[in-house]
Amino acid sequence: MRLYPPAPSINRAAIADDAWTSPTGETVKIDAGVTVLIMPWTLHRHELYWENPRAFVPERFLPENRGRLNRFQYLPFGAGPRVCIGATFAMQEAVIALAVLMRRFRFDATPNSRIWPVQKLTTQPRDGMPMRVSLRPAKTTLEN
Ligand code: HEM
């Protein structure tokens, strides 16, 4: 959700002239009518906001670390009046689906597969995600 956000960009049309000042002090003029792209992909990997931005460290999101996150540095579901209404459902669904699948099956990348993300409306793997799926032995399923 941070490194490969399914919604890599959020678009808005400016309804009036405006200006935005970046954290480094640069001011950008925004004319009425222009399209503004808010890019979760970029924001989620930005060095100004994340320590070791490219590293997969899910512990960043543990309750004790949440206080360090600004509400607007992590936008997988957007923010404000048009925030995703399915956010809680989507997170529960993903965890349940993963738990059910990972308990029964093992997923290994096939040799030589190179997974490359592309931005369409959503983030997608350009050539799919070829994987070898094998049943986990019942014994290991219980032990794990
Ligand atoms: C991982 C899954 C999902 C992601 C990453 C996601 C992401 C987003 C984002 C970024 C927006 C804001 C778009 C904007 O501000 O222009 C949005 C809006 C919305 N999402 Fe999701 N979404 C997900 C799942 C779902 C699900 C499961 C539902 C419905 C059950 C849903 C329903 C909606 C609706 C109706 C809106 C529009 C809300 C509005 O404009 O008032 N989404 N979503």
PDB file of C-alpha atoms in Angstrom, residues 2-141:
ATOM      1  CA  ARG A   2       2.971   2.322   0.488  1.00  0.00           C
ATOM      2  CA  LEU A   3       5.566   1.171  -2.045  1.00  0.00           C
ATOM      3  CA  TYR A   4       3.150  -0.016  -4.738  1.00  0.00           C
ATOM      4  CA  PRO A   5      -0.024   1.968  -4.057  1.00  0.00           C
ATOM      5  CA  PRO A   6      -2.893   0.575  -6.181  1.00  0.00           C
ATOM      6  CA  ALA A   7      -4.032   4.157  -6.845  1.00  0.00           C
ATOM      7  CA  PRO A   8      -0.729   5.773  -7.881  1.00  0.00           C
ATOM      8  CA  SER A   9      -2.233   9.162  -8.656  1.00  0.00           C
ATOM      9  CA  ILE A  10      -5.206  11.237  -7.579  1.00  0.00           C
ATOM     10  CA  ASN A  11      -6.402  13.972  -9.939  1.00  0.00           C
ATOM     11  CA  ARG A  12      -8.094  17.256  -9.198  1.00  0.00           C
ATOM     12  CA  ALA A  13      -9.207  20.197 -11.335  1.00  0.00           C
ATOM     13  CA  ALA A  14      -8.390  23.576  -9.769  1.00  0.00           C
ATOM     14  CA  ILE A  15     -11.651  25.529  -9.415  1.00  0.00           C
ATOM     15  CA  ALA A  16      -9.820  28.812  -8.772  1.00  0.00           C
ATOM     16  CA  ASP A  17      -6.352  30.321  -8.984  1.00  0.00           C
ATOM     17  CA  ASP A  18      -4.191  29.116  -6.151  1.00  0.00           C
ATOM     18  CA  ALA A  19      -0.584  28.552  -5.136  1.00  0.00           C
ATOM     19  CA  TRP A  20       1.228  25.737  -3.358  1.00  0.00           C
ATOM     20  CA  THR A  21       4.433  26.057  -1.419  1.00  0.00           C
ATOM     21  CA  SER A  22       6.566  22.941  -1.225  1.00  0.00           C
ATOM     22  CA  PRO A  23       8.316  21.848   1.994  1.00  0.00           C
ATOM     23  CA  THR A  24      11.553  23.180   0.485  1.00  0.00           C
ATOM     24  CA  GLY A  25      10.024  26.634   0.002  1.00  0.00           C
ATOM     25  CA  GLU A  26       9.359  26.612  -3.736  1.00  0.00           C
ATOM     26  CA  THR A  27       6.016  28.183  -4.653  1.00  0.00           C
ATOM     27  CA  VAL A  28       4.064  26.799  -7.585  1.00  0.00           C
ATOM     28  CA  LYS A  29       1.318  28.898  -9.171  1.00  0.00           C
ATOM     29  CA  ILE A  30      -1.862  26.944  -9.911  1.00  0.00           C
ATOM     30  CA  ASP A  31      -4.182  28.489 -12.492  1.00  0.00           C
ATOM     31  CA  ALA A  32      -7.922  27.850 -12.387  1.00  0.00           C
ATOM     32  CA  GLY A  33      -8.854  24.942 -14.644  1.00  0.00           C
ATOM     33  CA  VAL A  34      -5.521  23.107 -14.613  1.00  0.00           C
ATOM     34  CA  THR A  35      -5.348  19.483 -13.582  1.00  0.00           C
ATOM     35  CA  VAL A  36      -3.347  18.823 -10.436  1.00  0.00           C
ATOM     36  CA  LEU A  37      -1.942  15.351  -9.859  1.00  0.00           C
ATOM     37  CA  ILE A  38      -1.323  14.206  -6.319  1.00  0.00           C
ATOM     38  CA  MET A  39       0.997  11.224  -6.601  1.00  0.00           C
ATOM     39  CA  PRO A  40       0.824   8.708  -3.738  1.00  0.00           C
ATOM     40  CA  TRP A  41       3.548   6.699  -5.524  1.00  0.00           C
ATOM     41  CA  THR A  42       5.996   9.616  -5.277  1.00  0.00           C
ATOM     42  CA  LEU A  43       4.830  10.802  -1.885  1.00  0.00           C
ATOM     43  CA  HIS A  44       5.160   7.310  -0.412  1.00  0.00           C
ATOM     44  CA  ARG A  45       8.792   7.098  -1.543  1.00  0.00           C
ATOM     45  CA  HIS A  46       9.833  10.655  -0.798  1.00  0.00           C
ATOM     46  CA  GLU A  47      13.091  11.134   1.095  1.00  0.00           C
ATOM     47  CA  LEU A  48      11.741  14.197   2.881  1.00  0.00           C
ATOM     48  CA  TYR A  49       9.058  12.122   4.560  1.00  0.00           C
ATOM     49  CA  TRP A  50      10.388   8.598   4.971  1.00  0.00           C
ATOM     50  CA  GLU A  51      13.464   7.175   6.588  1.00  0.00           C
ATOM     51  CA  ASN A  52      14.991   4.635   4.229  1.00  0.00           C
ATOM     52  CA  PRO A  53      12.086   5.232   1.814  1.00  0.00           C
ATOM     53  CA  ARG A  54      12.568   2.227  -0.489  1.00  0.00           C
ATOM     54  CA  ALA A  55      12.811  -0.344   2.314  1.00  0.00           C
ATOM     55  CA  PHE A  56       9.834  -2.559   3.106  1.00  0.00           C
ATOM     56  CA  VAL A  57       9.412  -1.927   6.839  1.00  0.00           C
ATOM     57  CA  PRO A  58       5.817  -2.670   7.818  1.00  0.00           C
ATOM     58  CA  GLU A  59       6.703  -1.855  11.436  1.00  0.00           C
ATOM     59  CA  ARG A  60       6.437   1.805  10.422  1.00  0.00           C
ATOM     60  CA  PHE A  61       2.684   1.312  10.724  1.00  0.00           C
ATOM     61  CA  LEU A  62       2.590  -0.309  14.152  1.00  0.00           C
ATOM     62  CA  PRO A  63       0.357   1.628  16.555  1.00  0.00           C
ATOM     63  CA  GLU A  64       3.381   2.889  18.537  1.00  0.00           C
ATOM     64  CA  ASN A  65       4.906   4.387  15.367  1.00  0.00           C
ATOM     65  CA  ARG A  66       1.733   5.848  13.877  1.00  0.00           C
ATOM     66  CA  GLY A  67       2.231   9.151  15.687  1.00  0.00           C
ATOM     67  CA  ARG A  68       5.291   9.838  13.520  1.00  0.00           C
ATOM     68  CA  LEU A  69       3.251   9.728  10.305  1.00  0.00           C
ATOM     69  CA  ASN A  70       1.694  12.884   8.981  1.00  0.00           C
ATOM     70  CA  ARG A  71      -1.875  12.315   7.774  1.00  0.00           C
ATOM     71  CA  PHE A  72      -0.934  13.538   4.301  1.00  0.00           C
ATOM     72  CA  GLN A  73       2.289  11.630   3.683  1.00  0.00           C
ATOM     73  CA  TYR A  74       0.509   8.289   3.252  1.00  0.00           C
ATOM     74  CA  LEU A  75      -2.485   8.445   0.896  1.00  0.00           C
ATOM     75  CA  PRO A  76      -3.304   4.980  -0.451  1.00  0.00           C
ATOM     76  CA  PHE A  77      -6.992   5.769  -0.058  1.00  0.00           C
ATOM     77  CA  GLY A  78      -6.812   9.520  -0.636  1.00  0.00           C
ATOM     78  CA  ALA A  79      -7.930  12.027   2.002  1.00  0.00           C
ATOM     79  CA  GLY A  80     -10.566  14.629   2.676  1.00  0.00           C
ATOM     80  CA  PRO A  81     -14.193  14.640   1.532  1.00  0.00           C
ATOM     81  CA  ARG A  82     -13.561  12.149  -1.314  1.00  0.00           C
ATOM     82  CA  VAL A  83     -11.546   9.665   0.722  1.00  0.00           C
ATOM     83  CA  CYS A  84     -12.172   6.045  -0.285  1.00  0.00           C
ATOM     84  CA  ILE A  85     -15.342   4.710   1.306  1.00  0.00           C
ATOM     85  CA  GLY A  86     -14.057   1.135   0.914  1.00  0.00           C
ATOM     86  CA  ALA A  87     -10.752   1.597   2.777  1.00  0.00           C
ATOM     87  CA  THR A  88     -11.553  -0.433   5.877  1.00  0.00           C
ATOM     88  CA  PHE A  89     -13.300  -3.119   3.862  1.00  0.00           C
ATOM     89  CA  ALA A  90     -10.377  -3.319   1.389  1.00  0.00           C
ATOM     90  CA  MET A  91      -7.796  -3.752   4.164  1.00  0.00           C
ATOM     91  CA  GLN A  92      -9.835  -6.457   5.878  1.00  0.00           C
ATOM     92  CA  GLU A  93     -10.488  -8.245   2.607  1.00  0.00           C
ATOM     93  CA  ALA A  94      -6.788  -8.226   1.708  1.00  0.00           C
ATOM     94  CA  VAL A  95      -5.703  -9.604   5.075  1.00  0.00           C
ATOM     95  CA  ILE A  96      -8.367 -12.339   5.010  1.00  0.00           C
ATOM     96  CA  ALA A  97      -7.570 -13.333   1.409  1.00  0.00           C
ATOM     97  CA  LEU A  98      -3.834 -13.472   2.146  1.00  0.00           C
ATOM     98  CA  ALA A  99      -4.333 -15.435   5.365  1.00  0.00           C
ATOM     99  CA  VAL A 100      -6.550 -18.023   3.634  1.00  0.00           C
ATOM    100  CA  LEU A 101      -4.274 -18.398   0.608  1.00  0.00           C
ATOM    101  CA  MET A 102      -0.900 -18.357   2.381  1.00  0.00           C
ATOM    102  CA  ARG A 103      -2.044 -20.962   4.890  1.00  0.00           C
ATOM    103  CA  ARG A 104      -2.825 -23.476   2.145  1.00  0.00           C
ATOM    104  CA  PHE A 105      -0.489 -22.573  -0.681  1.00  0.00           C
ATOM    105  CA  ARG A 106       3.035 -21.484  -1.308  1.00  0.00           C
ATOM    106  CA  PHE A 107       3.736 -18.896  -3.997  1.00  0.00           C
ATOM    107  CA  ASP A 108       7.174 -18.753  -5.593  1.00  0.00           C
ATOM    108  CA  ALA A 109       8.240 -16.418  -8.368  1.00  0.00           C
ATOM    109  CA  THR A 110       9.124 -18.392 -11.486  1.00  0.00           C
ATOM    110  CA  PRO A 111      12.788 -18.278 -12.480  1.00  0.00           C
ATOM    111  CA  ASN A 112      13.679 -15.298 -14.661  1.00  0.00           C
ATOM    112  CA  SER A 113      10.383 -13.534 -14.051  1.00  0.00           C
ATOM    113  CA  ARG A 114      10.959  -9.808 -13.792  1.00  0.00           C
ATOM    114  CA  ILE A 115       8.012  -8.030 -12.291  1.00  0.00           C
ATOM    115  CA  TRP A 116       7.686  -4.454 -13.422  1.00  0.00           C
ATOM    116  CA  PRO A 117       4.997  -2.083 -12.168  1.00  0.00           C
ATOM    117  CA  VAL A 118       3.229   0.221 -14.599  1.00  0.00           C
ATOM    118  CA  GLN A 119       0.706   2.940 -13.939  1.00  0.00           C
ATOM    119  CA  LYS A 120      -2.600   2.445 -15.674  1.00  0.00           C
ATOM    120  CA  LEU A 121      -5.659   3.654 -13.790  1.00  0.00           C
ATOM    121  CA  THR A 122      -4.254   1.421 -11.056  1.00  0.00           C
ATOM    122  CA  THR A 123      -0.743   0.106 -10.499  1.00  0.00           C
ATOM    123  CA  GLN A 124      -0.390  -3.168 -12.376  1.00  0.00           C
ATOM    124  CA  PRO A 125       2.390  -5.648 -13.166  1.00  0.00           C
ATOM    125  CA  ARG A 126       3.289  -5.066 -16.823  1.00  0.00           C
ATOM    126  CA  ASP A 127       3.663  -8.734 -17.757  1.00  0.00           C
ATOM    127  CA  GLY A 128       1.578 -10.230 -14.972  1.00  0.00           C
ATOM    128  CA  MET A 129       3.075 -12.020 -11.988  1.00  0.00           C
ATOM    129  CA  PRO A 130       3.955 -15.561 -13.067  1.00  0.00           C
ATOM    130  CA  MET A 131       4.233 -17.764  -9.985  1.00  0.00           C
ATOM    131  CA  ARG A 132       4.566 -21.408  -9.123  1.00  0.00           C
ATOM    132  CA  VAL A 133       1.775 -22.331  -6.741  1.00  0.00           C
ATOM    133  CA  SER A 134       2.200 -25.416  -4.583  1.00  0.00           C
ATOM    134  CA  LEU A 135       0.131 -26.942  -1.831  1.00  0.00           C
ATOM    135  CA  ARG A 136       1.614 -26.583   1.617  1.00  0.00           C
ATOM    136  CA  PRO A 137       1.828 -29.975   3.289  1.00  0.00           C
ATOM    137  CA  ALA A 138      -0.962 -30.336   5.864  1.00  0.00           C
ATOM    138  CA  LYS A 139       1.572 -30.871   8.689  1.00  0.00           C
ATOM    139  CA  THR A 140       3.469 -27.651   8.006  1.00  0.00           C
ATOM    140  CA  THR A 141       0.154 -25.829   7.642  1.00  0.00           C
TER     141      THR A 141
END
